[in-house]
Amino acid sequence: MTRIALRHHAQPRGEGAIPKLLVLNGDCTRPNFGLEVRDFEEACKAEIVLHCAGNNRFTLPFSKAFEVITDLACSVGRFSLLTSSVKTHIHVSTTFIGWYFPDGSLITETLTPDGCGSRIDAHSKHANTYFEAKTYAESFVNNLFPPQVGRNLHGKTCRIVRLATLGPAVRFPRKAWGAGHPSSPVCAAIAAHVVGSKEQLIGPNVGLDTVPVDLAVNQILAVTASAHALQRLAETHRLHPKNPAGPTSRHLAEVPCCHIACGRGEDSQVLVRLLNSSRIKIKKPYITAVNLLRVFDPFISKNVHFDILRTRIVLGLPPLKVDDFRAIDEELLADVPLRNPTLPVDVVTKIKDEWGPGPEEGWNGYLQMIRDAMDFIGPRCDWECGLTIVAWLSIGQLSSIL
């Protein structure tokens, strides 16, 4: 059904029009992505690669998790680096959404966040094999794309975008799209029984940084547009990837990272006690409190804040109030900030516009929308289905939002 829907949306709008989407049927885990020669030649014409493929099961054996996550990031990264037409590579990561820092650490936009110690992979507590494999995948990208001593600059633009916890869509492609999927901590909490005092719910006042999937896609596309804009600059420009003096061309430079998250602040996160409230639970909960805590404890009991100052500047948004004193000089950024973005990218503002500006009013309305959708479609309706995010944007459309 997913393939049918893709082909429907890929049809040109009129006779003689260019198709909006070219669907290639392959397998990313196989050589040349499992494509026929002709299809692989079409894939090699791409200018932008957004890599978000992988398996989202949390309990795969390490060998399998590394095969479908880490090795895949390696092969796609090498494709982007070795294919001359590809100018921009975006690696979508979820490394840190499952990490648990009891001290309420701030996840910064570097490869070694505060609270991790000297090495990311040396931290003692990972949520599961999924996040372990994601950590190494992100580290691989950061080792592949920075400049190498003795080699010419490749001139590619590379960015890592880290997603916070994804929730169902606000409006696109329809309201509450993705509701019911149990790999989402938000949906799992709504489908679970209320966690009582006996189960010891940790941190009821802790907030879960949640981004609706459609707004997350908008932010990823906007970050991609900003990164790809560097390719249109003169090679002598201070930000062009082929400029040896550029911020991403220097020795030991890291791949710039943007967090797709709401960030810090009272209005920015869904409180755990709201997720545990009986008023947002479905009529017939099917996940026991014990199982909820066993699988999603690193999500619903964590106290981790994502640093989104750099991301908001890239998106053309003002800093959060808590970051006013940390304003970054745009001259120090490795990106071209967007001017008048046409896509809705401010999550908190969108939530308030839809459901009200009062304390918890917006997030409460969002969760009730998800609950109603889950009640309508029935319990465990897509327990075995994967959540596929499909987004397409032509180069012309990317240019139009700069």
Coordinates of C-alpha atoms in Angstrom, one line a residue:
M1 CA 0.0 0.0 0.0
T2 CA 2.9 2.3 0.7
R3 CA 4.3 1.8 -2.8
I4 CA 0.9 2.5 -4.3
A5 CA 0.6 5.7 -2.4
L6 CA 4.1 6.8 -3.4
R7 CA 3.4 6.1 -7.1
H8 CA 0.1 8.1 -6.8
H9 CA 1.9 11.1 -5.4
A10 CA 4.7 10.8 -7.9
Q11 CA 2.4 11.3 -10.9
P12 CA 3.0 14.7 -12.7
R13 CA 0.3 17.3 -12.2
G14 CA -0.4 17.6 -15.9
E15 CA 0.6 16.5 -19.4
G16 CA 4.2 17.2 -20.1
A17 CA 5.0 18.1 -16.4
I18 CA 8.0 16.7 -14.6
P19 CA 7.1 13.9 -12.1
K20 CA 7.4 15.2 -8.5
L21 CA 8.9 11.9 -7.3
L22 CA 10.9 9.1 -8.9
V23 CA 10.2 5.8 -7.1
L24 CA 13.1 3.3 -7.3
N25 CA 12.4 -0.2 -5.9
G26 CA 15.5 -1.5 -4.2
D27 CA 17.1 -2.6 -0.9
C28 CA 19.5 -0.3 0.8
T29 CA 21.4 -3.1 2.5
R30 CA 22.5 -4.7 -0.9
P31 CA 25.3 -3.5 -3.2
N32 CA 24.1 -0.5 -5.3
F33 CA 21.1 -0.4 -3.1
G34 CA 19.7 -3.5 -4.8
L35 CA 18.8 -1.4 -7.9
E36 CA 18.9 -2.5 -11.5
V37 CA 21.7 -0.8 -13.5
R38 CA 19.3 1.7 -15.1
D39 CA 17.7 2.6 -11.8
F40 CA 21.1 2.9 -10.1
E41 CA 22.2 5.3 -12.8
E42 CA 19.2 7.4 -12.1
A43 CA 20.0 7.4 -8.3
C44 CA 23.5 8.6 -9.2
K45 CA 22.1 11.8 -10.6
A46 CA 20.9 12.9 -7.2
E47 CA 22.3 16.1 -5.8
I48 CA 21.0 15.6 -2.2
V49 CA 21.0 12.5 -0.1
L50 CA 18.9 12.4 3.1
H51 CA 19.7 9.1 4.9
C52 CA 17.2 8.0 7.4
A53 CA 16.9 4.3 6.5
G54 CA 17.2 1.6 9.1
N55 CA 15.3 -0.7 11.4
N56 CA 13.5 0.9 14.4
R57 CA 13.2 -2.3 16.5
F58 CA 14.9 -1.9 19.9
T59 CA 15.7 -5.5 20.6
L60 CA 17.7 -6.7 17.6
P61 CA 20.9 -8.7 18.2
F62 CA 24.0 -6.5 18.1
S63 CA 25.2 -8.0 14.8
K64 CA 21.8 -7.4 13.1
A65 CA 21.4 -3.9 14.5
F66 CA 24.9 -2.9 13.2
E67 CA 24.1 -4.5 9.8
V68 CA 20.9 -2.5 9.2
I69 CA 21.9 0.7 10.9
T70 CA 25.7 1.3 11.2
D71 CA 26.8 -0.6 8.1
L72 CA 23.9 1.1 6.1
A73 CA 25.1 4.6 7.2
C74 CA 28.6 3.6 6.1
S75 CA 27.5 2.4 2.6
V76 CA 25.2 5.4 2.0
G77 CA 27.8 7.9 3.2
R78 CA 30.4 6.4 0.9
F79 CA 27.9 6.6 -2.0
S80 CA 27.5 10.4 -1.3
L81 CA 31.2 10.9 -1.0
L82 CA 32.1 9.0 -4.2
T83 CA 29.3 10.1 -6.4
S84 CA 30.2 13.3 -8.2
S85 CA 26.7 14.6 -8.7
V86 CA 25.9 14.4 -4.9
K87 CA 26.7 17.7 -3.3
T88 CA 24.9 17.5 0.1
H89 CA 24.6 14.6 2.5
I90 CA 22.1 14.7 5.4
H91 CA 22.5 12.0 8.1
V92 CA 19.3 11.6 10.2
S93 CA 20.2 10.4 13.6
T94 CA 18.4 9.5 16.8
T95 CA 21.4 8.7 18.9
F96 CA 20.6 10.6 22.1
I97 CA 16.8 10.3 22.4
G98 CA 17.2 7.1 24.4
W99 CA 20.1 8.0 26.6
Y100 CA 19.4 8.7 30.3
F101 CA 21.3 11.3 32.2
P102 CA 20.1 11.4 35.8
D103 CA 21.7 14.8 36.3
G104 CA 19.5 16.4 33.7
S105 CA 22.4 17.0 31.2
L106 CA 22.2 19.3 28.2
I107 CA 22.8 17.5 24.9
T108 CA 25.0 19.9 22.9
E109 CA 25.6 20.1 19.2
T110 CA 28.9 18.3 19.3
L111 CA 29.8 14.7 19.0
T112 CA 30.6 14.5 22.8
P113 CA 27.7 16.0 24.7
D114 CA 28.0 17.2 28.3
G115 CA 27.6 14.2 30.7
C116 CA 28.9 11.6 28.3
G117 CA 32.5 11.6 29.5
S118 CA 35.4 11.7 27.1
R119 CA 33.9 9.3 24.6
I120 CA 30.3 8.7 23.6
D121 CA 30.7 5.0 23.4
A122 CA 32.2 4.8 26.9
H123 CA 29.0 5.9 28.6
S124 CA 27.7 3.1 30.9
K125 CA 24.0 3.2 30.1
H126 CA 22.5 2.7 26.6
A127 CA 18.8 2.1 26.2
N128 CA 19.1 -0.8 23.7
T129 CA 21.0 -2.1 20.7
Y130 CA 19.2 0.4 18.4
F131 CA 20.8 3.4 20.1
E132 CA 24.1 1.7 20.4
A133 CA 24.2 1.1 16.6
K134 CA 23.0 4.6 16.0
T135 CA 25.8 6.0 18.1
Y136 CA 28.4 4.3 16.0
A137 CA 26.6 5.3 12.8
E138 CA 26.8 8.9 13.7
S139 CA 30.5 8.6 14.7
F140 CA 31.2 7.0 11.4
V141 CA 29.7 9.9 9.5
N142 CA 31.8 12.3 11.5
N143 CA 34.9 10.4 10.6
L144 CA 34.1 10.0 6.9
F145 CA 33.2 13.5 5.8
P146 CA 35.7 15.9 7.6
P147 CA 38.9 16.7 5.7
Q148 CA 41.7 14.2 5.7
V149 CA 45.4 15.2 6.0
G150 CA 47.1 14.9 2.6
R151 CA 43.9 14.7 0.6
N152 CA 42.1 17.3 -1.5
L153 CA 38.9 18.7 -0.1
H154 CA 35.9 16.8 -1.4
G155 CA 33.6 19.8 -1.5
K156 CA 30.6 18.0 -0.1
T157 CA 28.3 19.6 2.4
C158 CA 27.4 17.2 5.2
R159 CA 25.1 17.7 8.2
I160 CA 23.9 15.5 11.0
V161 CA 20.4 16.1 12.2
R162 CA 19.4 14.5 15.5
L163 CA 15.7 13.9 16.2
A164 CA 14.1 14.2 19.6
T165 CA 11.2 11.9 20.3
L166 CA 8.8 11.8 17.3
G167 CA 5.1 12.0 17.8
P168 CA 2.2 11.7 15.3
A169 CA 1.6 14.5 12.8
V170 CA -0.3 17.7 13.6
R171 CA -1.8 18.1 10.1
F172 CA 0.2 16.5 7.2
P173 CA -0.5 14.2 5.5
R174 CA -3.5 14.1 7.9
K175 CA -4.2 14.9 11.5
A176 CA -2.7 12.4 13.9
W177 CA -0.9 10.5 11.1
G178 CA 1.2 7.8 12.7
A179 CA -1.0 7.5 15.8
G180 CA -1.0 4.0 17.3
H181 CA 2.5 3.1 16.4
P182 CA 4.0 1.4 19.5
S183 CA 7.6 2.4 18.7
S184 CA 6.6 6.0 19.6
P185 CA 6.8 6.6 23.3
V186 CA 3.9 9.0 23.0
C187 CA 1.6 6.5 21.5
A188 CA 2.8 3.8 23.8
A189 CA 2.1 5.9 26.9
I190 CA -1.4 6.7 25.6
A191 CA -2.1 3.0 24.9
A192 CA -0.8 2.0 28.4
H193 CA -2.5 1.6 31.7
V194 CA -1.9 4.4 34.2
V195 CA 1.3 3.8 36.0
G196 CA 0.6 3.7 39.7
S197 CA 2.7 4.3 42.8
K198 CA 3.5 0.6 43.0
E199 CA 5.3 0.7 39.6
Q200 CA 7.3 3.8 40.7
L201 CA 7.0 6.2 37.8
I202 CA 10.2 8.3 38.0
G203 CA 10.1 12.0 37.6
P204 CA 6.4 12.9 37.0
N205 CA 7.4 16.5 36.5
V206 CA 10.1 15.6 33.9
G207 CA 9.3 16.7 30.4
L208 CA 9.6 14.6 27.2
D209 CA 10.9 16.6 24.2
T210 CA 8.4 15.6 21.5
V211 CA 8.3 16.8 17.9
P212 CA 5.3 16.0 15.6
V213 CA 6.6 14.0 12.6
D214 CA 5.3 16.5 10.0
L215 CA 7.1 19.4 11.7
A216 CA 10.2 17.3 12.1
V217 CA 10.2 16.7 8.3
N218 CA 9.8 20.4 7.7
Q219 CA 12.8 21.2 9.9
I220 CA 14.9 18.5 8.2
L221 CA 14.0 20.0 4.8
A222 CA 14.8 23.5 6.0
V223 CA 18.2 22.4 7.4
T224 CA 18.9 20.6 4.1
A225 CA 18.0 23.7 2.1
S226 CA 20.4 25.8 4.2
A227 CA 23.2 23.2 3.8
H228 CA 22.7 22.9 0.1
A229 CA 22.7 26.6 -0.4
L230 CA 26.5 26.6 0.4
Q231 CA 27.0 24.8 -3.0
R232 CA 25.8 27.9 -4.8
L233 CA 28.4 30.2 -3.2
A234 CA 31.7 31.0 -4.9
E235 CA 34.4 28.6 -4.0
T236 CA 36.3 31.5 -2.4
H237 CA 33.5 32.2 -0.1
R238 CA 34.4 31.6 3.6
L239 CA 31.6 29.0 3.9
H240 CA 32.1 27.0 0.7
P241 CA 33.1 23.4 1.5
K242 CA 36.1 23.7 -0.9
N243 CA 37.5 26.7 0.9
P244 CA 40.5 25.4 2.9
A245 CA 39.9 28.2 5.5
G246 CA 36.2 27.3 5.9
P247 CA 34.8 26.2 9.2
T248 CA 34.2 22.6 8.1
S249 CA 37.5 22.4 6.2
R250 CA 39.8 22.9 9.2
H251 CA 41.8 20.2 10.8
L252 CA 39.8 18.1 13.3
A253 CA 36.6 19.9 12.3
E254 CA 33.4 18.0 13.2
V255 CA 30.4 17.6 11.0
P256 CA 27.9 20.3 12.0
C257 CA 24.9 19.0 13.9
C258 CA 21.4 20.4 14.2
H259 CA 18.9 19.2 16.8
I260 CA 15.3 18.7 15.6
A261 CA 13.7 19.3 19.0
C262 CA 11.7 21.7 21.1
G263 CA 14.4 22.5 23.5
R264 CA 14.3 23.9 27.0
G265 CA 11.4 25.8 28.6
E266 CA 8.1 25.2 30.4
D267 CA 6.1 25.2 27.1
S268 CA 8.5 23.0 25.2
Q269 CA 8.0 19.6 26.6
V270 CA 5.2 17.1 27.4
L271 CA 5.3 16.4 31.1
V272 CA 5.4 12.8 32.1
R273 CA 2.5 13.3 34.5
L274 CA 0.4 14.5 31.6
L275 CA 1.3 11.4 29.6
N276 CA 0.3 9.3 32.7
S277 CA -3.1 11.1 33.1
S278 CA -6.2 9.0 32.7
R279 CA -7.8 11.7 30.5
I280 CA -5.4 11.0 27.6
K281 CA -5.6 7.2 27.7
I282 CA -7.5 5.2 25.2
K283 CA -10.7 3.4 26.2
K284 CA -9.1 0.0 26.2
P285 CA -5.4 0.2 27.1
Y286 CA -3.4 -2.8 25.9
I287 CA 0.1 -2.1 27.2
T288 CA 0.7 -2.9 30.9
A289 CA 2.4 -0.4 33.1
V290 CA 5.3 -2.8 33.7
N291 CA 6.0 -3.3 30.0
L292 CA 5.7 0.4 29.4
L293 CA 8.4 1.1 32.0
R294 CA 10.6 -1.8 30.9
V295 CA 10.8 -0.6 27.2
F296 CA 10.4 3.1 27.4
D297 CA 11.9 4.1 30.7
P298 CA 14.8 5.9 29.1
F299 CA 12.3 8.1 27.3
I300 CA 9.6 8.8 29.9
S301 CA 11.8 9.2 32.9
K302 CA 14.7 11.0 31.4
N303 CA 15.7 14.6 32.0
V304 CA 17.6 15.5 28.9
H305 CA 17.5 18.9 27.2
F306 CA 18.6 19.4 23.6
D307 CA 20.6 22.5 22.7
I308 CA 18.7 24.0 19.7
L309 CA 20.2 27.5 19.6
R310 CA 22.1 26.8 16.5
T311 CA 19.2 25.0 14.8
R312 CA 16.8 27.9 15.5
I313 CA 19.3 30.4 14.0
V314 CA 19.7 28.2 10.9
L315 CA 15.8 28.0 10.6
G316 CA 15.5 31.7 10.9
L317 CA 13.8 31.6 14.3
P318 CA 14.6 33.7 17.3
P319 CA 16.5 32.0 20.2
L320 CA 14.5 30.6 23.1
K321 CA 14.2 32.8 26.2
V322 CA 16.6 30.6 28.1
D323 CA 19.2 31.1 25.3
D324 CA 19.0 34.9 25.1
F325 CA 22.3 35.3 26.8
R326 CA 24.0 32.7 24.5
A327 CA 23.3 34.4 21.2
I328 CA 25.7 33.1 18.5
D329 CA 27.3 35.4 16.0
E330 CA 26.0 34.3 12.6
E331 CA 29.5 34.9 11.3
L332 CA 30.6 31.9 13.3
L333 CA 28.0 29.5 11.8
A334 CA 28.9 27.1 9.0
D335 CA 25.4 27.6 7.5
V336 CA 23.3 30.1 5.6
P337 CA 20.4 31.0 7.9
L338 CA 17.0 30.8 6.1
R339 CA 15.2 34.0 5.3
N340 CA 11.4 34.0 5.7
P341 CA 10.9 30.2 5.8
T342 CA 7.7 29.2 4.1
L343 CA 7.3 25.9 6.0
P344 CA 5.9 25.8 9.6
V345 CA 9.0 24.9 11.6
D346 CA 8.5 26.3 15.1
V347 CA 7.0 23.4 17.0
V348 CA 5.8 25.1 20.2
T349 CA 4.2 28.0 18.3
K350 CA 2.4 25.5 16.0
I351 CA 1.1 23.5 19.0
K352 CA -0.2 26.7 20.7
D353 CA -1.8 27.9 17.5
E354 CA -3.7 24.7 17.1
W355 CA -4.8 24.0 20.7
G356 CA -4.3 27.1 22.8
P357 CA -1.6 29.1 24.6
G358 CA -2.4 28.2 28.2
P359 CA -0.2 26.1 30.5
E360 CA -0.3 22.5 29.2
E361 CA -3.3 23.5 27.0
G362 CA -1.5 23.0 23.7
W363 CA 0.1 19.7 24.5
N364 CA -3.0 18.4 26.2
G365 CA -5.0 19.1 23.0
Y366 CA -2.3 17.4 20.9
L367 CA -2.4 14.2 23.1
Q368 CA -6.2 14.1 23.0
M369 CA -6.1 14.3 19.2
I370 CA -3.8 11.2 19.2
R371 CA -6.0 9.4 21.7
D372 CA -9.1 10.0 19.6
A373 CA -7.3 8.7 16.5
M374 CA -6.1 5.6 18.3
D375 CA -9.6 4.9 19.7
F376 CA -11.0 5.2 16.2
I377 CA -8.5 2.9 14.5
G378 CA -8.6 0.3 17.3
P379 CA -5.9 -1.3 19.5
R380 CA -2.7 -2.6 18.1
C381 CA -3.8 -1.8 14.6
D382 CA -0.4 -1.2 13.2
W383 CA 1.7 -3.1 15.7
E384 CA 3.5 -5.0 12.9
C385 CA 3.7 -2.0 10.5
G386 CA 6.7 0.3 10.1
L387 CA 6.3 4.0 10.2
T388 CA 7.5 5.4 6.9
I389 CA 8.3 9.0 6.5
V390 CA 8.2 10.2 2.9
A391 CA 9.1 13.7 1.9
W392 CA 10.0 15.1 -1.4
L393 CA 11.1 18.6 -2.4
S394 CA 12.6 19.6 -5.7
I395 CA 15.7 21.7 -5.9
G396 CA 13.6 24.6 -7.1
Q397 CA 11.4 24.3 -4.0
L398 CA 14.5 24.1 -1.8
S399 CA 15.8 27.4 -3.4
S400 CA 12.4 29.1 -2.9
I401 CA 12.5 28.9 0.9
L402 CA 16.0 30.5 1.2

